mmCIF file of C-alpha atoms in Angstrom:
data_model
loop_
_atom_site.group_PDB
_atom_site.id
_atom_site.type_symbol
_atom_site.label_atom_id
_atom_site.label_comp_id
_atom_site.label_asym_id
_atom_site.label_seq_id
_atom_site.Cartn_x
_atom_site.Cartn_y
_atom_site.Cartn_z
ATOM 1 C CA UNK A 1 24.809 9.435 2.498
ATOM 2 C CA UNK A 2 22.665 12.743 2.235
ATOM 3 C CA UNK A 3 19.451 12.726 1.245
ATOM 4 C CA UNK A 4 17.447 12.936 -2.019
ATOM 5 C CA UNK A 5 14.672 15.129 -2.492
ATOM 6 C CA UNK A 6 12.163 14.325 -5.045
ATOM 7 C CA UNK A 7 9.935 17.005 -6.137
ATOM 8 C CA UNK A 8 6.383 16.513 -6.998
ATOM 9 C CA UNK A 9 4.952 19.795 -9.140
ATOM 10 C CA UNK A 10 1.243 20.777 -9.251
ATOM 11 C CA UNK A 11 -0.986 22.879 -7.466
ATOM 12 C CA UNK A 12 0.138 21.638 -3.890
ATOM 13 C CA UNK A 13 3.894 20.703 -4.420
ATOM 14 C CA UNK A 14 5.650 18.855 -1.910
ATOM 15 C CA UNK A 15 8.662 16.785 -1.877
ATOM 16 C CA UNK A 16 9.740 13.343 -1.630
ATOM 17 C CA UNK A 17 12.802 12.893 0.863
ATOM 18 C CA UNK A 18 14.656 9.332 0.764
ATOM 19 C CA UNK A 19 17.569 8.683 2.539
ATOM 20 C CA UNK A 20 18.551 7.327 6.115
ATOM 21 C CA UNK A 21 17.796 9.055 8.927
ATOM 22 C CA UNK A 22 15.208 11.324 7.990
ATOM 23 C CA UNK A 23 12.407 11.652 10.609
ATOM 24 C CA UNK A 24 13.944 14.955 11.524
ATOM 25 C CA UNK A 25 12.573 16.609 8.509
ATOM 26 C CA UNK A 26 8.773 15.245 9.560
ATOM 27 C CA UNK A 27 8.097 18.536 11.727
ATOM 28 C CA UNK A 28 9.157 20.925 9.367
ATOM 29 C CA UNK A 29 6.955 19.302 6.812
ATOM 30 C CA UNK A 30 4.008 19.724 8.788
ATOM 31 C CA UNK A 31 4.976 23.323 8.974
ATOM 32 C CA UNK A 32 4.963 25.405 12.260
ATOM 33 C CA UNK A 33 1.072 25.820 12.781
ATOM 34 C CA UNK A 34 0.788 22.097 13.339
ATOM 35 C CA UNK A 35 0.529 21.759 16.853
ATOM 36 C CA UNK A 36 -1.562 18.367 17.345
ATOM 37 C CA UNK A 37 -0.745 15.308 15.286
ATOM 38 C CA UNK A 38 -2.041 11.958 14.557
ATOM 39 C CA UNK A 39 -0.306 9.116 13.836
ATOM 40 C CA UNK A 40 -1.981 6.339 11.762
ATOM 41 C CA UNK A 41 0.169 3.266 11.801
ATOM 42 C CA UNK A 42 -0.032 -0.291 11.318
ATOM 43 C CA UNK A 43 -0.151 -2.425 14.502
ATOM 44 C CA UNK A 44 2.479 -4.564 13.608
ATOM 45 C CA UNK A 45 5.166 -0.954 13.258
ATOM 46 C CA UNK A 46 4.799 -0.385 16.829
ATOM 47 C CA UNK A 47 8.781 0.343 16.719
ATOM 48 C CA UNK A 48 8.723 2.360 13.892
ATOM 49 C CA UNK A 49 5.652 4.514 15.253
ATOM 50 C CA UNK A 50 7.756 4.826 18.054
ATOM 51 C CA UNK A 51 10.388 7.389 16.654
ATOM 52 C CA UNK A 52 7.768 9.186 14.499
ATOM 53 C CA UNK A 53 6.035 10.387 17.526
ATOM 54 C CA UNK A 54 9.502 11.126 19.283
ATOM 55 C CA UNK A 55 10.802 13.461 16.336
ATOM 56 C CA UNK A 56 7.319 14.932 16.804
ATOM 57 C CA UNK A 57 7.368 15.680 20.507
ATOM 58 C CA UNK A 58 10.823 16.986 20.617
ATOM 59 C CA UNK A 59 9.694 19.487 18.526
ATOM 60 C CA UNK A 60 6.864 20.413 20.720
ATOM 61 C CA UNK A 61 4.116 18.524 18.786
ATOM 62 C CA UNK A 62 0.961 16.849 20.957
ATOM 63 C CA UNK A 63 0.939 13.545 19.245
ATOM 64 C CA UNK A 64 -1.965 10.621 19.299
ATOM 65 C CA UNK A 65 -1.140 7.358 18.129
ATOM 66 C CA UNK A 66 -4.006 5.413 16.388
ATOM 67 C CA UNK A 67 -3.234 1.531 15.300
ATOM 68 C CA UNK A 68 -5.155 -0.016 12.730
ATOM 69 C CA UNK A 69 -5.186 -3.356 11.175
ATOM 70 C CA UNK A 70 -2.475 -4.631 9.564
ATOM 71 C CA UNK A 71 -1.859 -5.270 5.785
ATOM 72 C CA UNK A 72 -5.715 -4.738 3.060
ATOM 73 C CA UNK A 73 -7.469 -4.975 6.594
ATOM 74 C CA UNK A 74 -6.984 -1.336 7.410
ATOM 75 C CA UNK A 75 -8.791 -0.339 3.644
ATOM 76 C CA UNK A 76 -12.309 -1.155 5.253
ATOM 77 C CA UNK A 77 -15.089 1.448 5.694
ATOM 78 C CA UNK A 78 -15.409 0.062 9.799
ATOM 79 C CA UNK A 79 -11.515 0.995 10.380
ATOM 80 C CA UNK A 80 -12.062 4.685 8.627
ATOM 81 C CA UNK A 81 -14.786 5.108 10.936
ATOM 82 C CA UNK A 82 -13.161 4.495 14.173
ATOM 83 C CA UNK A 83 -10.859 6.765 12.523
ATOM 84 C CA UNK A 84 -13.310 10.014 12.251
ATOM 85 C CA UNK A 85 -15.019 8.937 15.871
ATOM 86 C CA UNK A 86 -10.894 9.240 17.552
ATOM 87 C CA UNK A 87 -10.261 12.388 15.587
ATOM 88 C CA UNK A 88 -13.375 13.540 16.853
ATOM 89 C CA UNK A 89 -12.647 12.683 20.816
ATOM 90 C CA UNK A 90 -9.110 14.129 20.670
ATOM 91 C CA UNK A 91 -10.353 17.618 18.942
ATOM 92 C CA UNK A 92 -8.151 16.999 15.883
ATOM 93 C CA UNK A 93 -9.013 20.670 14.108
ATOM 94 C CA UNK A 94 -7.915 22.136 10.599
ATOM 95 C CA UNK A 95 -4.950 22.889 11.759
ATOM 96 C CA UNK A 96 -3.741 19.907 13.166
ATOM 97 C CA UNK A 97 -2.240 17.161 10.660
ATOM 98 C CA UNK A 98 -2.250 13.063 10.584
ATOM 99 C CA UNK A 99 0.701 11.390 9.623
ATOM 100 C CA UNK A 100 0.431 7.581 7.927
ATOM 101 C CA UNK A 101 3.103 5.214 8.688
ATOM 102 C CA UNK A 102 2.992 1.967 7.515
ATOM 103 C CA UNK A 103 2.693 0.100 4.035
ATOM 104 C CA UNK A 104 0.669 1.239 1.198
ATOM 105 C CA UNK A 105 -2.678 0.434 2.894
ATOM 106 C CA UNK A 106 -1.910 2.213 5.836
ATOM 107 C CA UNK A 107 -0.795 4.910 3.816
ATOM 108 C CA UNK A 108 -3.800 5.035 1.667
ATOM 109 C CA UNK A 109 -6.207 4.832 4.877
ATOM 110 C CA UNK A 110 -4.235 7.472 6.570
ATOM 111 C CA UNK A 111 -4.837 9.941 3.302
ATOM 112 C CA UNK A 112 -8.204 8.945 2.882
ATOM 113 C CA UNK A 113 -8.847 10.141 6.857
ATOM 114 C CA UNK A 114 -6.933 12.839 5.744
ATOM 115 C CA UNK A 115 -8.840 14.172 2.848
ATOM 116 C CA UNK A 116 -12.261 13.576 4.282
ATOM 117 C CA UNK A 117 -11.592 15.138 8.033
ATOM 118 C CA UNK A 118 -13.436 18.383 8.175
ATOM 119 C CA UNK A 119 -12.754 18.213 4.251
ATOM 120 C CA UNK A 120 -9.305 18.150 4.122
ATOM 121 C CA UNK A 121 -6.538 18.256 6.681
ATOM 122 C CA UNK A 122 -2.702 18.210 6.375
ATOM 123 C CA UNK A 123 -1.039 15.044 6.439
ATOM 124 C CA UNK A 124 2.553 13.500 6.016
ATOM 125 C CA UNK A 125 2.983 9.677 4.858
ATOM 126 C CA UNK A 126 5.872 7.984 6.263
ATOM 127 C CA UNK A 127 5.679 4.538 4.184
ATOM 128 C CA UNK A 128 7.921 1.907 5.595
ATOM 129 C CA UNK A 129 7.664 -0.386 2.540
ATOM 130 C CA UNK A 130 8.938 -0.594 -1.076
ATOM 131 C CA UNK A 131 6.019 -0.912 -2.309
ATOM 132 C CA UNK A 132 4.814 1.989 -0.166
ATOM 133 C CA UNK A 133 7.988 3.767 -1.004
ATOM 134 C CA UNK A 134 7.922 3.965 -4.790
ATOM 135 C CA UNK A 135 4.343 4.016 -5.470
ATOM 136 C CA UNK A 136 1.202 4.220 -2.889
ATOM 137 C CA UNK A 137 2.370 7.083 -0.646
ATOM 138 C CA UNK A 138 3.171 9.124 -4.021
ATOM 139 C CA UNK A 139 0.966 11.319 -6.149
ATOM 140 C CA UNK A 140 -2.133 11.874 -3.290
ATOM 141 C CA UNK A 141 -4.568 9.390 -4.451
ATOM 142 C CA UNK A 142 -6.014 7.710 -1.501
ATOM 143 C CA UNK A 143 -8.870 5.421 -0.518
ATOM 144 C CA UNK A 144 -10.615 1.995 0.684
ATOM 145 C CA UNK A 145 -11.626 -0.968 -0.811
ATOM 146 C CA UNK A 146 -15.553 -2.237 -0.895
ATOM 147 C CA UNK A 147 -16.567 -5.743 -1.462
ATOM 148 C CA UNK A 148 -17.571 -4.605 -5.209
ATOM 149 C CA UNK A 149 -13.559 -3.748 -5.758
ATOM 150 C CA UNK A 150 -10.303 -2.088 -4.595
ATOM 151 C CA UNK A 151 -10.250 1.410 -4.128
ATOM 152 C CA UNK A 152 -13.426 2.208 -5.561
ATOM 153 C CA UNK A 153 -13.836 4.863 -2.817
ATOM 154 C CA UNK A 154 -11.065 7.553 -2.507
ATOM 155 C CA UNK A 155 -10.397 11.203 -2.800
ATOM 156 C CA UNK A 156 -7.250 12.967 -4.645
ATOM 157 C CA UNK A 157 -5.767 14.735 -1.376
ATOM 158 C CA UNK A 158 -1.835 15.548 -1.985
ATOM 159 C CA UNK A 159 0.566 15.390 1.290
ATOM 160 C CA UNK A 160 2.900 17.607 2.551
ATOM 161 C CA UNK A 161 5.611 15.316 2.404
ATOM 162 C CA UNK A 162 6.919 12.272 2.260
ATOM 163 C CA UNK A 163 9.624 10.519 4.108
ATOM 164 C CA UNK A 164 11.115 6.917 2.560
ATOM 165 C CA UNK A 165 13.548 5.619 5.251
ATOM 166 C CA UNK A 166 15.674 3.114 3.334
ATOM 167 C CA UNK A 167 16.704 1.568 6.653
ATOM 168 C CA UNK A 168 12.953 0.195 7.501
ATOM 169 C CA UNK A 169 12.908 -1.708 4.598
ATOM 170 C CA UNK A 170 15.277 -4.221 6.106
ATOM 171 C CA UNK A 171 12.703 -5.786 8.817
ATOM 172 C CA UNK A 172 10.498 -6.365 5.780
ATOM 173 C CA UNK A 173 9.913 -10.325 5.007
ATOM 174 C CA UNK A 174 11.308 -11.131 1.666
ATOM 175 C CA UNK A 175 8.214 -12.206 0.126
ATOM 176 C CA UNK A 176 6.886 -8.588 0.632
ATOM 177 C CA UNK A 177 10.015 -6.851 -0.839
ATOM 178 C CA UNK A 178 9.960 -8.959 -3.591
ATOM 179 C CA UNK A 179 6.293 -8.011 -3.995
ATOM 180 C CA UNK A 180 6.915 -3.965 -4.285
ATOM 181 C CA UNK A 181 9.464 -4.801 -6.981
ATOM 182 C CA UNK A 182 6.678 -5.293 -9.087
ATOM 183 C CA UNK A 183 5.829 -1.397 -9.048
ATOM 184 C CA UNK A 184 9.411 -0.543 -9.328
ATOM 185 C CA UNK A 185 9.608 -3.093 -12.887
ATOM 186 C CA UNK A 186 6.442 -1.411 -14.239
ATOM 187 C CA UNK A 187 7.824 1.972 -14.050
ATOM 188 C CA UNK A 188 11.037 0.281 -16.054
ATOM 189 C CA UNK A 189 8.344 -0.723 -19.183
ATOM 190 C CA UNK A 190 6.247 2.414 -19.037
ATOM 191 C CA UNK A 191 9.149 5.138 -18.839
ATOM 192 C CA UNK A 192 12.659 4.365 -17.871
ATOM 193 C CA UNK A 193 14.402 1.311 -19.375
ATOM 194 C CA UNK A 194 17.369 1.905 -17.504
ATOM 195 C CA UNK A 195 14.835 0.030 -14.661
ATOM 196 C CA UNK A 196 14.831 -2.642 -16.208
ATOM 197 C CA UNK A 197 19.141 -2.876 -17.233
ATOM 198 C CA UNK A 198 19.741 -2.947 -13.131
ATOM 199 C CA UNK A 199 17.332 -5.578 -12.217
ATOM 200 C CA UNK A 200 18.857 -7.765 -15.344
ATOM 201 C CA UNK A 201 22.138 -7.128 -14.234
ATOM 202 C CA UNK A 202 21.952 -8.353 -10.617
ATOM 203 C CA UNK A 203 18.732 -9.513 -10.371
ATOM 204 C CA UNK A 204 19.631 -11.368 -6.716
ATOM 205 C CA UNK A 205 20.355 -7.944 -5.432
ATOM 206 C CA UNK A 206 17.573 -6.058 -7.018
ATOM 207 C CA UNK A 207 15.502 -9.011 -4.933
ATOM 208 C CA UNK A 208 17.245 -8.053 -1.490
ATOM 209 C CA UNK A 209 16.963 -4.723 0.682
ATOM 210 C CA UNK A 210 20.754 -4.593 0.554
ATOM 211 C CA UNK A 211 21.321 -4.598 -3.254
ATOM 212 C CA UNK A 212 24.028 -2.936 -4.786
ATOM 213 C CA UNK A 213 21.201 -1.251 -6.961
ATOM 214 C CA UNK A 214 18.537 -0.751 -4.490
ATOM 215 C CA UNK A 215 18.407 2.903 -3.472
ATOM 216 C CA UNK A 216 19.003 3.732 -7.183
ATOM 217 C CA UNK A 217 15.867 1.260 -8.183
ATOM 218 C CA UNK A 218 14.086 3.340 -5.686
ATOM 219 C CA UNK A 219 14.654 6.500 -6.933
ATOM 220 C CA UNK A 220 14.070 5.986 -10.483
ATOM 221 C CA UNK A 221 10.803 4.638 -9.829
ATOM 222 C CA UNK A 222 10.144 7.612 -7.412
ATOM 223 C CA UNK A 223 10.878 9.935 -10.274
ATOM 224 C CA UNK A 224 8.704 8.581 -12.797
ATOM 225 C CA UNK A 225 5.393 8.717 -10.464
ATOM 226 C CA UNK A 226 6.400 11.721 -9.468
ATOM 227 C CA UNK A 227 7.326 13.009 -12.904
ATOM 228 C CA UNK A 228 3.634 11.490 -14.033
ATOM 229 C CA UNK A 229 1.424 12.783 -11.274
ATOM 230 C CA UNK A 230 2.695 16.202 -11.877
ATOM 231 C CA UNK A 231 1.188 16.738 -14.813
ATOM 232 C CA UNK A 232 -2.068 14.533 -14.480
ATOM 233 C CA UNK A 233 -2.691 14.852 -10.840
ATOM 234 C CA UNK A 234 -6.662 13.689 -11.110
ATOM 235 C CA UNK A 235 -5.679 10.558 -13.471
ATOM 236 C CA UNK A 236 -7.426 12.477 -16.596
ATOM 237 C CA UNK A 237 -5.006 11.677 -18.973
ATOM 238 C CA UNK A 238 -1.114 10.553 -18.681
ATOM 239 C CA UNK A 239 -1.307 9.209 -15.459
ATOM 240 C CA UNK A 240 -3.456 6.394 -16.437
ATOM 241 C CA UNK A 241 0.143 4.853 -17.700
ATOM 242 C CA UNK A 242 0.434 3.949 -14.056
ATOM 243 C CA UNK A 243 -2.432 1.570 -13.857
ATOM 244 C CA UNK A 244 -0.260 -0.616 -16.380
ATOM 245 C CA UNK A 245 -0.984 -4.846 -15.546
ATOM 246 C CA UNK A 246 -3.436 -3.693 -12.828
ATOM 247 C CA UNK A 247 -6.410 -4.149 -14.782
ATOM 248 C CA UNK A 248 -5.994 -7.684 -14.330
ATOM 249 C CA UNK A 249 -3.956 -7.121 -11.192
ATOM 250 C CA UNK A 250 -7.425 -5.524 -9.367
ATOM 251 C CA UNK A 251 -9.324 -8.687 -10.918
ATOM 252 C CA UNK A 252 -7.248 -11.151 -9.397
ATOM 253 C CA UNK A 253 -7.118 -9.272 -5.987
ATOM 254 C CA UNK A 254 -10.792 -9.393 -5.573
ATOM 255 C CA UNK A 255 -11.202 -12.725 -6.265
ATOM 256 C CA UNK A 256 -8.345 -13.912 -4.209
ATOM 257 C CA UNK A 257 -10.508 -11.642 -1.247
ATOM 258 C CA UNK A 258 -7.175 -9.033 -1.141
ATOM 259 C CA UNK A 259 -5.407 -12.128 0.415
ATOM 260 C CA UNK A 260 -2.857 -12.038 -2.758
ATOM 261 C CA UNK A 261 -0.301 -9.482 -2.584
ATOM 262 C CA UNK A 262 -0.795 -6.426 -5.003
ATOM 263 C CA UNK A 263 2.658 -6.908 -6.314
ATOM 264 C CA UNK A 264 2.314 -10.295 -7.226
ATOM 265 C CA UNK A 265 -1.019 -9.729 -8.689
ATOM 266 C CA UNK A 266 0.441 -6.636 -10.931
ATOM 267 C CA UNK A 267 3.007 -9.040 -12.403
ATOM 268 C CA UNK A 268 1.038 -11.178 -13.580
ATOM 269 C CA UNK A 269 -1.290 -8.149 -14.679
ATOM 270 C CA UNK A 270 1.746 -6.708 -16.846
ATOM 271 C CA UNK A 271 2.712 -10.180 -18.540
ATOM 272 C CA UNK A 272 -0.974 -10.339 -19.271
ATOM 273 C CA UNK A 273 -0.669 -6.818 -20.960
ATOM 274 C CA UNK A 274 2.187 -7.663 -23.009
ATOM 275 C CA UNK A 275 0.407 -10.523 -24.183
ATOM 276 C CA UNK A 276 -2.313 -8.065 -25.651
ATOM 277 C CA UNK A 277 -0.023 -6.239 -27.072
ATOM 278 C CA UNK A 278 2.054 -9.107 -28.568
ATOM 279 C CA UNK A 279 -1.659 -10.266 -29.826
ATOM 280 C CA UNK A 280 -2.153 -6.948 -31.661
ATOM 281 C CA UNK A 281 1.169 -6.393 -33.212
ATOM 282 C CA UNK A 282 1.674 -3.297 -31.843
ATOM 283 C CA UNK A 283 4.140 -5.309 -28.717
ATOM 284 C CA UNK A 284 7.037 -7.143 -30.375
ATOM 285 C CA UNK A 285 8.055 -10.295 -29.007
ATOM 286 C CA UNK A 286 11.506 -9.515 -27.886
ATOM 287 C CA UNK A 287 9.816 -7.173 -25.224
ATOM 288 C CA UNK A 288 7.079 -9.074 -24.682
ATOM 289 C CA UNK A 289 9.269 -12.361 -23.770
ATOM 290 C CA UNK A 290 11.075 -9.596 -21.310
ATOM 291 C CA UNK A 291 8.475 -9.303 -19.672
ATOM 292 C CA UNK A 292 8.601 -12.976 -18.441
ATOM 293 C CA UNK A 293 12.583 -12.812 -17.650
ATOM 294 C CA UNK A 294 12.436 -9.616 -15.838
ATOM 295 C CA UNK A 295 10.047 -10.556 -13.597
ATOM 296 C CA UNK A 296 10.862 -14.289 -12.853
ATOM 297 C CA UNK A 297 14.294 -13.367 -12.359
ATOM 298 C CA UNK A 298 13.181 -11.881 -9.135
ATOM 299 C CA UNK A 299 10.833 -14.474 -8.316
ATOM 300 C CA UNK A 300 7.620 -12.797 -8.953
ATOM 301 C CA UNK A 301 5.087 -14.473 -11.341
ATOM 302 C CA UNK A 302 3.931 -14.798 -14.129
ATOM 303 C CA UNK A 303 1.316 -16.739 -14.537
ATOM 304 C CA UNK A 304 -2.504 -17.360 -12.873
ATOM 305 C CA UNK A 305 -5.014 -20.161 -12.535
ATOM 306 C CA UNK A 306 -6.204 -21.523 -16.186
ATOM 307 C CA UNK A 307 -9.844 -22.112 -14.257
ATOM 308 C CA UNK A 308 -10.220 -18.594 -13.187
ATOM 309 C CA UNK A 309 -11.005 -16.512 -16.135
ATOM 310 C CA UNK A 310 -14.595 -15.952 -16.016
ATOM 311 C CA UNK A 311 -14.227 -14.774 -12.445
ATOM 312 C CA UNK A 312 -11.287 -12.708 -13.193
ATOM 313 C CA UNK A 313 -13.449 -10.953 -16.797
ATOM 314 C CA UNK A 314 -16.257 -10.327 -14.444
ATOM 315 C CA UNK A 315 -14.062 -8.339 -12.053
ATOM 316 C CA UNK A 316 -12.406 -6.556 -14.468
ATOM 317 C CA UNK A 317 -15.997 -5.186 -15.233
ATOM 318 C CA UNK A 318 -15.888 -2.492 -11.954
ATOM 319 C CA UNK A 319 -11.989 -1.320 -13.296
ATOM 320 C CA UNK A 320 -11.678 2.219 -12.612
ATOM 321 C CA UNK A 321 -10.643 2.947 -16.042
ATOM 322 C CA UNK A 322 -13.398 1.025 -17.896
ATOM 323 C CA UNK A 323 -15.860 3.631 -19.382
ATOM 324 C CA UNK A 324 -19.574 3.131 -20.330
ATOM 325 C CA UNK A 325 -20.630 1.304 -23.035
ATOM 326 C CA UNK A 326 -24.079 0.690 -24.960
ATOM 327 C CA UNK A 327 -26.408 -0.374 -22.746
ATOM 328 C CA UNK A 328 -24.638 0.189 -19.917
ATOM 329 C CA UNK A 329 -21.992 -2.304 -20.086
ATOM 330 C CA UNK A 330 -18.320 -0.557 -19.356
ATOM 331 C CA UNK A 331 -15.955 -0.534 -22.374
ATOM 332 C CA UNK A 332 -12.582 -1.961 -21.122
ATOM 333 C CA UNK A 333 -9.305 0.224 -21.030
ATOM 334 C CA UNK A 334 -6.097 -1.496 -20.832
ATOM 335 C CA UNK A 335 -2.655 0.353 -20.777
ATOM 336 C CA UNK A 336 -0.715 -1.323 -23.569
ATOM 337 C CA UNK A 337 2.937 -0.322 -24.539
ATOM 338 C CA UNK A 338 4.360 -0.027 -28.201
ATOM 339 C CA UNK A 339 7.467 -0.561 -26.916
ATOM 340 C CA UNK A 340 10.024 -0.088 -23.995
ATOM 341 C CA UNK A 341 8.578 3.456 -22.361
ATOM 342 C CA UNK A 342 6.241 3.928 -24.995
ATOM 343 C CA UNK A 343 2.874 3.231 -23.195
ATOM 344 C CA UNK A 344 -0.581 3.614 -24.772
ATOM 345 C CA UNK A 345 -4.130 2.828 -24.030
ATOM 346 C CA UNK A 346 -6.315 -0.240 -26.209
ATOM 347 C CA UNK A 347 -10.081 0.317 -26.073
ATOM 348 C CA UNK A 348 -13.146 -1.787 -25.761
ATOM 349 C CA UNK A 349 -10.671 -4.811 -27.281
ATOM 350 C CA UNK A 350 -12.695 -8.304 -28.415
ATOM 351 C CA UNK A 351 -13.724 -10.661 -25.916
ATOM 352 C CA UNK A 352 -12.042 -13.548 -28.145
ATOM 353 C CA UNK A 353 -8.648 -11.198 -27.713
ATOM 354 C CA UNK A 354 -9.070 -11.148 -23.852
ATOM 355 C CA UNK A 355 -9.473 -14.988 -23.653
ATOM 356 C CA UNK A 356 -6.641 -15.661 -25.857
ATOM 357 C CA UNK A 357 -4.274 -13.492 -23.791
ATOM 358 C CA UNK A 358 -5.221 -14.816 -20.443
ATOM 359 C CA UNK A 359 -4.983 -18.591 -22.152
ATOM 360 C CA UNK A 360 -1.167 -17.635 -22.954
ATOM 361 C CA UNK A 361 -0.411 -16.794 -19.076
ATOM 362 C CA UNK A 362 -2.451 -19.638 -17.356
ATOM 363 C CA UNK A 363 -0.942 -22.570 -16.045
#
């Protein structure tokens, strides 16, 4: 099956490529100046790194390879650092490149060292995950968590490319796949319903790498990132539709230590969404309730600890889209919808709301 190229508009376009096969087009992304490259990948993808250096060589490219941690691990100020000290050693210059290959947080490390190398390098993600595949690696925001929250620290630094090899996300464990569904629902509710029809009509394939759906799930969710980050590349205005459920979703990360997988942690986020905007009419309860079925039916949840609340409201304080308030407290933001693919933002809502919503999705 040929591939499908994705374009993703702005002031630095570049294109998304999915398909099988498609390493070959990682030199020409990097364009012809490149002649040393990096390669950022997670430990654990030593066979996958493997390939991405040998499509590099063969076409004449000095490559480095450069491990880091596994899984949130590799977010951490320590593992960017031993990143800048090896680019530093090896002479990596303005016109080399680094290429990412791994999951989202490799991905996002990778950019980050990307963006903040001698102010800005060129660099190619190669995300070998579905969650990687449909939303980290897209749309050139990039960063590292701090103990205060996820992703507080980050840059907006667009690739050259990407490359989403379907075939790499058969070695992923099923837990994990299942996880980066989560991204690929959420694009469903804020923009394209027909999502949301596939996974409800073979919802044990949607689950599975092999699905009669899946490179079709994949896709769609590509295009609405991409179609969103094209016009609102610096999250000023439409793109903060994409940071539906993860108010909660960041919450429940930090106070799980980033041991809880972001996927997980958005559904729960987006049933806790609906629930606020069941709670002030503007959700009704038809697509509200789908929120629930959707989701379960792939085994993701839907529900959190009924103890955890004040931990989870006091996390929720550092959310990147929470704007100050009087006396310095930060007015909350949450991405609401009106409807299937009709997204929308509620401001500063009551603290009685917030309870009562949470209180509806604990168990």
């Amino acid at each position: 099956m040929t591939a499908t190229r994705i374009r993703v508009r702005g002031d630095v376009p570049y294109d998304v490529v999915v398909g099988t096969g498609v390493l070959g087009e990682l030199p020409g992304m990097l364009g012809d100046s490149v002649r040393t490259v990096a390669v950022v990948h997670a430990e654990g993808l030593p066979e996958i790194a493997r390939p991405v250096r040998g499509a590099l060589e063969q076409a004449g490219r000095t490559v480095h390879t450069l491990p880091v941690p596994d899984g949130e691990a590799a977010k951490e100020i320590g593992v960017l650092a031993g990143l800048w000290s090896r680019f530093a050693e090896l002479g990596v210059t303005r016109s080399d490149a680094i290429v990412g290959v791994g999951g989202g947080a490799a991905t996002d490390l990778a950019g980050f060292a990307a963006a903040s190398w001698l102010r800005g390098v060129t660099s190619v993600l190669v995300p070998t995950t579905l969650l990687g595949m449909v939303d980290a690696a897209i749309g050139g925001k990039t960063g590292i968590n701090i103990p205060e929250g996820k992703n507080l620290v980050g840059a907006f630094h667009p690739p050259a490319g990407v490359l989403c090899d379907l075939t790499t996300l058969m070695t992923m464990p099923g837990e994990d796949y299942i996880s980066g569904l989560a991204e690929i629902v959420k694009a469903g509710f804020i923009a394209d319903p027909v999502i949301l029809d596939l996974v409800e009509d073979d919802p044990e394939g949607a689950a599975a790498p092999d699905g009669t759906h899946t490179r079709e799930l994949v896709e769609r969710a590509i295009r609405v990132k991409a179609d969103v980050v094209s016009s609102d590349l610096r999250e000023s205005g439409l793109r903060e539709i994409l940071n539906y459920g993860h108010t909660l979703a960041h919450a429940i990360e930090k106070a799980e230590d980033y041991r809880f997988r972001h996927g997980h942690a958005v559904a729960i986020g987006m049933v806790y969404a609906a629930e606020l905007g069941r709670l002030t009419g503007r959700l009704d309860d038809a697509v509200a309730d789908r929120h629930r079925s959707v989701l379960a039916s792939v085994g993701l949840p839907t529900s959190y600890g009924a103890d955890a609340w004040p931990a989870l409201r006091d996390g929720m304080r550092v959310d990147k889209k929470a704007r100050g308030g009087q006396g310095g407290t930060p007015r909350l933001r949450f991405v609401v919808l009106d409807g299937p693919a009709k997204p929308g933002l509620l401001e500063d809502p009551d603290e009685s709301l917030l309870e009562t919503a949470y209180r509806r999705i604990s168990r």
